[in-house]
Amino acid sequence: IPAGVASNRLAWPAFWMVPPEAEMPWPRGGEIDAYEQLHAQSACQTFHFEGSTGPTTAGGSKCEVIKPGWHVFGVWWQRHELRFYVDGALVRMLRASSITSVPMSVLVENKVVSRTAGSTVRVLYVRTWEQA
């Protein structure tokens, strides 16, 4: 996690998953946020999807206070269930019929909202597994 994110309202680091836009536009296929940091000293885990009235969030966001430095974020994902991990500890379990099994792409980014802002996210590895 980059130092200074908590005070930099223009940096938005995240590790998330979405289906390819050409195959299933957002939010219809869902969005799994394994880590999203929005202007605070916290790592948030969320599942977004298309509800009956438009984009919505299953069970709200769950956020944990986190310090700058190296961390491991993970999601165990199966149809109707997500388990979110930070540094090997289970921080959230979410069960909902809206959780899809549609294939998704993994994205790791540090969106910077202003050209004058600067921030770096370093990624050591990204791993994915498929349960047989």
JSON list of C-alpha atoms in Angstrom, two decimals:
[
{"chain": "A", "resi": 1, "resn": "ILE", "atom": "CA", "xyz": [0.00, 0.00, 0.00]},
{"chain": "A", "resi": 2, "resn": "PRO", "atom": "CA", "xyz": [1.54, 3.33, -0.93]},
{"chain": "A", "resi": 3, "resn": "ALA", "atom": "CA", "xyz": [2.40, 5.69, 1.90]},
{"chain": "A", "resi": 4, "resn": "GLY", "atom": "CA", "xyz": [0.31, 8.83, 1.94]},
{"chain": "A", "resi": 5, "resn": "VAL", "atom": "CA", "xyz": [-2.84, 7.32, 0.40]},
{"chain": "A", "resi": 6, "resn": "ALA", "atom": "CA", "xyz": [-4.83, 8.24, 3.49]},
{"chain": "A", "resi": 7, "resn": "SER", "atom": "CA", "xyz": [-4.05, 11.91, 3.00]},
{"chain": "A", "resi": 8, "resn": "ASN", "atom": "CA", "xyz": [-4.04, 11.89, -0.82]},
{"chain": "A", "resi": 9, "resn": "ARG", "atom": "CA", "xyz": [-7.67, 12.27, -1.90]},
{"chain": "A", "resi": 10, "resn": "LEU", "atom": "CA", "xyz": [-6.59, 11.79, -5.52]},
{"chain": "A", "resi": 11, "resn": "ALA", "atom": "CA", "xyz": [-5.08, 8.25, -5.30]},
{"chain": "A", "resi": 12, "resn": "TRP", "atom": "CA", "xyz": [-7.38, 5.24, -5.55]},
{"chain": "A", "resi": 13, "resn": "PRO", "atom": "CA", "xyz": [-5.48, 1.91, -5.36]},
{"chain": "A", "resi": 14, "resn": "ALA", "atom": "CA", "xyz": [-7.51, -1.26, -5.93]},
{"chain": "A", "resi": 15, "resn": "PHE", "atom": "CA", "xyz": [-7.40, -5.01, -6.69]},
{"chain": "A", "resi": 16, "resn": "TRP", "atom": "CA", "xyz": [-10.67, -6.10, -8.26]},
{"chain": "A", "resi": 17, "resn": "MET", "atom": "CA", "xyz": [-12.36, -8.39, -10.75]},
{"chain": "A", "resi": 18, "resn": "VAL", "atom": "CA", "xyz": [-14.97, -7.80, -13.47]},
{"chain": "A", "resi": 19, "resn": "PRO", "atom": "CA", "xyz": [-16.17, -9.72, -16.53]},
{"chain": "A", "resi": 20, "resn": "PRO", "atom": "CA", "xyz": [-14.82, -8.44, -19.87]},
{"chain": "A", "resi": 21, "resn": "GLU", "atom": "CA", "xyz": [-16.98, -5.41, -20.81]},
{"chain": "A", "resi": 22, "resn": "ALA", "atom": "CA", "xyz": [-17.61, -6.76, -24.33]},
{"chain": "A", "resi": 23, "resn": "GLU", "atom": "CA", "xyz": [-19.11, -9.96, -22.90]},
{"chain": "A", "resi": 24, "resn": "MET", "atom": "CA", "xyz": [-21.10, -8.55, -20.00]},
{"chain": "A", "resi": 25, "resn": "PRO", "atom": "CA", "xyz": [-21.32, -4.80, -19.31]},
{"chain": "A", "resi": 26, "resn": "TRP", "atom": "CA", "xyz": [-20.98, -3.50, -15.76]},
{"chain": "A", "resi": 27, "resn": "PRO", "atom": "CA", "xyz": [-22.76, -4.02, -13.40]},
{"chain": "A", "resi": 28, "resn": "ARG", "atom": "CA", "xyz": [-24.67, -6.97, -14.91]},
{"chain": "A", "resi": 29, "resn": "GLY", "atom": "CA", "xyz": [-21.83, -9.46, -14.46]},
{"chain": "A", "resi": 30, "resn": "GLY", "atom": "CA", "xyz": [-20.85, -8.19, -11.02]},
{"chain": "A", "resi": 31, "resn": "GLU", "atom": "CA", "xyz": [-17.68, -6.69, -9.60]},
{"chain": "A", "resi": 32, "resn": "ILE", "atom": "CA", "xyz": [-15.60, -8.19, -6.80]},
{"chain": "A", "resi": 33, "resn": "ASP", "atom": "CA", "xyz": [-13.41, -5.70, -4.93]},
{"chain": "A", "resi": 34, "resn": "ALA", "atom": "CA", "xyz": [-10.78, -7.66, -3.00]},
{"chain": "A", "resi": 35, "resn": "TYR", "atom": "CA", "xyz": [-9.10, -4.41, -1.98]},
{"chain": "A", "resi": 36, "resn": "GLU", "atom": "CA", "xyz": [-10.19, -0.88, -2.62]},
{"chain": "A", "resi": 37, "resn": "GLN", "atom": "CA", "xyz": [-8.89, 2.12, -0.73]},
{"chain": "A", "resi": 38, "resn": "LEU", "atom": "CA", "xyz": [-10.97, 5.25, -1.00]},
{"chain": "A", "resi": 39, "resn": "HIS", "atom": "CA", "xyz": [-9.48, 8.31, 0.71]},
{"chain": "A", "resi": 40, "resn": "ALA", "atom": "CA", "xyz": [-9.07, 6.64, 4.09]},
{"chain": "A", "resi": 41, "resn": "GLN", "atom": "CA", "xyz": [-6.69, 4.39, 6.00]},
{"chain": "A", "resi": 42, "resn": "SER", "atom": "CA", "xyz": [-8.76, 1.31, 5.24]},
{"chain": "A", "resi": 43, "resn": "ALA", "atom": "CA", "xyz": [-8.94, -1.61, 2.86]},
{"chain": "A", "resi": 44, "resn": "CYS", "atom": "CA", "xyz": [-12.51, -2.26, 1.69]},
{"chain": "A", "resi": 45, "resn": "GLN", "atom": "CA", "xyz": [-14.01, -5.48, 0.31]},
{"chain": "A", "resi": 46, "resn": "THR", "atom": "CA", "xyz": [-17.21, -5.25, -1.72]},
{"chain": "A", "resi": 47, "resn": "PHE", "atom": "CA", "xyz": [-19.39, -7.08, -4.26]},
{"chain": "A", "resi": 48, "resn": "HIS", "atom": "CA", "xyz": [-21.33, -4.88, -6.69]},
{"chain": "A", "resi": 49, "resn": "PHE", "atom": "CA", "xyz": [-24.03, -6.18, -9.02]},
{"chain": "A", "resi": 50, "resn": "GLU", "atom": "CA", "xyz": [-27.10, -5.13, -10.97]},
{"chain": "A", "resi": 51, "resn": "GLY", "atom": "CA", "xyz": [-30.14, -5.18, -8.70]},
{"chain": "A", "resi": 52, "resn": "SER", "atom": "CA", "xyz": [-33.78, -4.68, -9.59]},
{"chain": "A", "resi": 53, "resn": "THR", "atom": "CA", "xyz": [-33.37, -0.88, -9.39]},
{"chain": "A", "resi": 54, "resn": "GLY", "atom": "CA", "xyz": [-29.85, -0.64, -10.89]},
{"chain": "A", "resi": 55, "resn": "PRO", "atom": "CA", "xyz": [-26.29, -0.93, -9.53]},
{"chain": "A", "resi": 56, "resn": "THR", "atom": "CA", "xyz": [-26.18, -2.05, -5.90]},
{"chain": "A", "resi": 57, "resn": "THR", "atom": "CA", "xyz": [-23.86, -3.61, -3.31]},
{"chain": "A", "resi": 58, "resn": "ALA", "atom": "CA", "xyz": [-24.44, -6.98, -1.63]},
{"chain": "A", "resi": 59, "resn": "GLY", "atom": "CA", "xyz": [-24.15, -6.53, 2.15]},
{"chain": "A", "resi": 60, "resn": "GLY", "atom": "CA", "xyz": [-22.43, -3.14, 1.91]},
{"chain": "A", "resi": 61, "resn": "SER", "atom": "CA", "xyz": [-18.67, -2.62, 2.01]},
{"chain": "A", "resi": 62, "resn": "LYS", "atom": "CA", "xyz": [-16.51, -4.06, 4.79]},
{"chain": "A", "resi": 63, "resn": "CYS", "atom": "CA", "xyz": [-13.44, -1.96, 5.58]},
{"chain": "A", "resi": 64, "resn": "GLU", "atom": "CA", "xyz": [-10.44, -2.72, 7.79]},
{"chain": "A", "resi": 65, "resn": "VAL", "atom": "CA", "xyz": [-7.84, -0.20, 9.02]},
{"chain": "A", "resi": 66, "resn": "ILE", "atom": "CA", "xyz": [-4.59, -0.88, 7.19]},
{"chain": "A", "resi": 67, "resn": "LYS", "atom": "CA", "xyz": [-1.10, 0.64, 7.35]},
{"chain": "A", "resi": 68, "resn": "PRO", "atom": "CA", "xyz": [1.14, 1.45, 4.39]},
{"chain": "A", "resi": 69, "resn": "GLY", "atom": "CA", "xyz": [3.47, -1.39, 3.39]},
{"chain": "A", "resi": 70, "resn": "TRP", "atom": "CA", "xyz": [3.29, -4.88, 1.89]},
{"chain": "A", "resi": 71, "resn": "HIS", "atom": "CA", "xyz": [0.01, -6.81, 2.26]},
{"chain": "A", "resi": 72, "resn": "VAL", "atom": "CA", "xyz": [-1.57, -9.91, 0.77]},
{"chain": "A", "resi": 73, "resn": "PHE", "atom": "CA", "xyz": [-5.20, -9.61, -0.34]},
{"chain": "A", "resi": 74, "resn": "GLY", "atom": "CA", "xyz": [-7.24, -12.61, -1.38]},
{"chain": "A", "resi": 75, "resn": "VAL", "atom": "CA", "xyz": [-10.70, -13.75, -2.39]},
{"chain": "A", "resi": 76, "resn": "TRP", "atom": "CA", "xyz": [-12.04, -17.28, -2.29]},
{"chain": "A", "resi": 77, "resn": "TRP", "atom": "CA", "xyz": [-14.92, -17.15, -4.74]},
{"chain": "A", "resi": 78, "resn": "GLN", "atom": "CA", "xyz": [-17.60, -19.63, -5.64]},
{"chain": "A", "resi": 79, "resn": "ARG", "atom": "CA", "xyz": [-21.17, -19.22, -6.81]},
{"chain": "A", "resi": 80, "resn": "HIS", "atom": "CA", "xyz": [-23.19, -17.39, -4.12]},
{"chain": "A", "resi": 81, "resn": "GLU", "atom": "CA", "xyz": [-20.22, -17.03, -1.72]},
{"chain": "A", "resi": 82, "resn": "LEU", "atom": "CA", "xyz": [-17.16, -14.82, -1.30]},
{"chain": "A", "resi": 83, "resn": "ARG", "atom": "CA", "xyz": [-14.50, -14.98, 1.42]},
{"chain": "A", "resi": 84, "resn": "PHE", "atom": "CA", "xyz": [-12.16, -12.01, 1.66]},
{"chain": "A", "resi": 85, "resn": "TYR", "atom": "CA", "xyz": [-8.70, -12.24, 3.24]},
{"chain": "A", "resi": 86, "resn": "VAL", "atom": "CA", "xyz": [-6.11, -9.65, 4.30]},
{"chain": "A", "resi": 87, "resn": "ASP", "atom": "CA", "xyz": [-2.66, -10.97, 5.22]},
{"chain": "A", "resi": 88, "resn": "GLY", "atom": "CA", "xyz": [-4.06, -14.51, 5.51]},
{"chain": "A", "resi": 89, "resn": "ALA", "atom": "CA", "xyz": [-6.86, -13.60, 7.93]},
{"chain": "A", "resi": 90, "resn": "LEU", "atom": "CA", "xyz": [-10.50, -13.99, 6.95]},
{"chain": "A", "resi": 91, "resn": "VAL", "atom": "CA", "xyz": [-12.00, -10.48, 7.24]},
{"chain": "A", "resi": 92, "resn": "ARG", "atom": "CA", "xyz": [-15.36, -11.00, 5.55]},
{"chain": "A", "resi": 93, "resn": "MET", "atom": "CA", "xyz": [-17.65, -13.76, 4.34]},
{"chain": "A", "resi": 94, "resn": "LEU", "atom": "CA", "xyz": [-20.51, -12.83, 2.06]},
{"chain": "A", "resi": 95, "resn": "ARG", "atom": "CA", "xyz": [-23.27, -15.16, 0.92]},
{"chain": "A", "resi": 96, "resn": "ALA", "atom": "CA", "xyz": [-25.80, -13.89, -1.61]},
{"chain": "A", "resi": 97, "resn": "SER", "atom": "CA", "xyz": [-27.70, -15.33, -4.56]},
{"chain": "A", "resi": 98, "resn": "SER", "atom": "CA", "xyz": [-26.48, -12.36, -6.62]},
{"chain": "A", "resi": 99, "resn": "ILE", "atom": "CA", "xyz": [-22.83, -13.56, -6.48]},
{"chain": "A", "resi": 100, "resn": "THR", "atom": "CA", "xyz": [-22.16, -14.87, -9.93]},
{"chain": "A", "resi": 101, "resn": "SER", "atom": "CA", "xyz": [-19.84, -17.50, -11.37]},
{"chain": "A", "resi": 102, "resn": "VAL", "atom": "CA", "xyz": [-19.32, -15.54, -14.61]},
{"chain": "A", "resi": 103, "resn": "PRO", "atom": "CA", "xyz": [-15.60, -15.59, -15.58]},
{"chain": "A", "resi": 104, "resn": "MET", "atom": "CA", "xyz": [-13.83, -12.35, -14.61]},
{"chain": "A", "resi": 105, "resn": "SER", "atom": "CA", "xyz": [-10.59, -10.54, -15.38]},
{"chain": "A", "resi": 106, "resn": "VAL", "atom": "CA", "xyz": [-8.25, -9.57, -12.53]},
{"chain": "A", "resi": 107, "resn": "LEU", "atom": "CA", "xyz": [-7.31, -5.88, -12.38]},
{"chain": "A", "resi": 108, "resn": "VAL", "atom": "CA", "xyz": [-4.68, -4.26, -10.15]},
{"chain": "A", "resi": 109, "resn": "GLU", "atom": "CA", "xyz": [-4.52, -0.51, -10.44]},
{"chain": "A", "resi": 110, "resn": "ASN", "atom": "CA", "xyz": [-3.74, 2.76, -8.79]},
{"chain": "A", "resi": 111, "resn": "LYS", "atom": "CA", "xyz": [-6.09, 5.24, -10.34]},
{"chain": "A", "resi": 112, "resn": "VAL", "atom": "CA", "xyz": [-4.86, 8.79, -9.96]},
{"chain": "A", "resi": 113, "resn": "VAL", "atom": "CA", "xyz": [-7.65, 11.33, -10.34]},
{"chain": "A", "resi": 114, "resn": "SER", "atom": "CA", "xyz": [-5.44, 14.38, -11.04]},
{"chain": "A", "resi": 115, "resn": "ARG", "atom": "CA", "xyz": [-2.40, 14.92, -13.24]},
{"chain": "A", "resi": 116, "resn": "THR", "atom": "CA", "xyz": [-0.66, 16.67, -10.37]},
{"chain": "A", "resi": 117, "resn": "ALA", "atom": "CA", "xyz": [-1.05, 13.74, -7.95]},
{"chain": "A", "resi": 118, "resn": "GLY", "atom": "CA", "xyz": [1.57, 11.01, -7.72]},
{"chain": "A", "resi": 119, "resn": "SER", "atom": "CA", "xyz": [1.39, 7.62, -6.05]},
{"chain": "A", "resi": 120, "resn": "THR", "atom": "CA", "xyz": [2.87, 4.18, -6.66]},
{"chain": "A", "resi": 121, "resn": "VAL", "atom": "CA", "xyz": [1.53, 0.71, -5.92]},
{"chain": "A", "resi": 122, "resn": "ARG", "atom": "CA", "xyz": [4.06, -2.12, -6.11]},
{"chain": "A", "resi": 123, "resn": "VAL", "atom": "CA", "xyz": [2.80, -5.63, -6.84]},
{"chain": "A", "resi": 124, "resn": "LEU", "atom": "CA", "xyz": [4.97, -8.63, -6.07]},
{"chain": "A", "resi": 125, "resn": "TYR", "atom": "CA", "xyz": [2.63, -11.27, -7.54]},
{"chain": "A", "resi": 126, "resn": "VAL", "atom": "CA", "xyz": [-0.91, -12.08, -8.63]},
{"chain": "A", "resi": 127, "resn": "ARG", "atom": "CA", "xyz": [-2.05, -15.69, -8.42]},
{"chain": "A", "resi": 128, "resn": "THR", "atom": "CA", "xyz": [-5.26, -17.37, -9.48]},
{"chain": "A", "resi": 129, "resn": "TRP", "atom": "CA", "xyz": [-6.48, -20.92, -8.94]},
{"chain": "A", "resi": 130, "resn": "GLU", "atom": "CA", "xyz": [-9.43, -22.86, -10.25]},
{"chain": "A", "resi": 131, "resn": "GLN", "atom": "CA", "xyz": [-10.92, -25.54, -8.06]},
{"chain": "A", "resi": 132, "resn": "ALA", "atom": "CA", "xyz": [-11.45, -28.80, -9.94]}
]
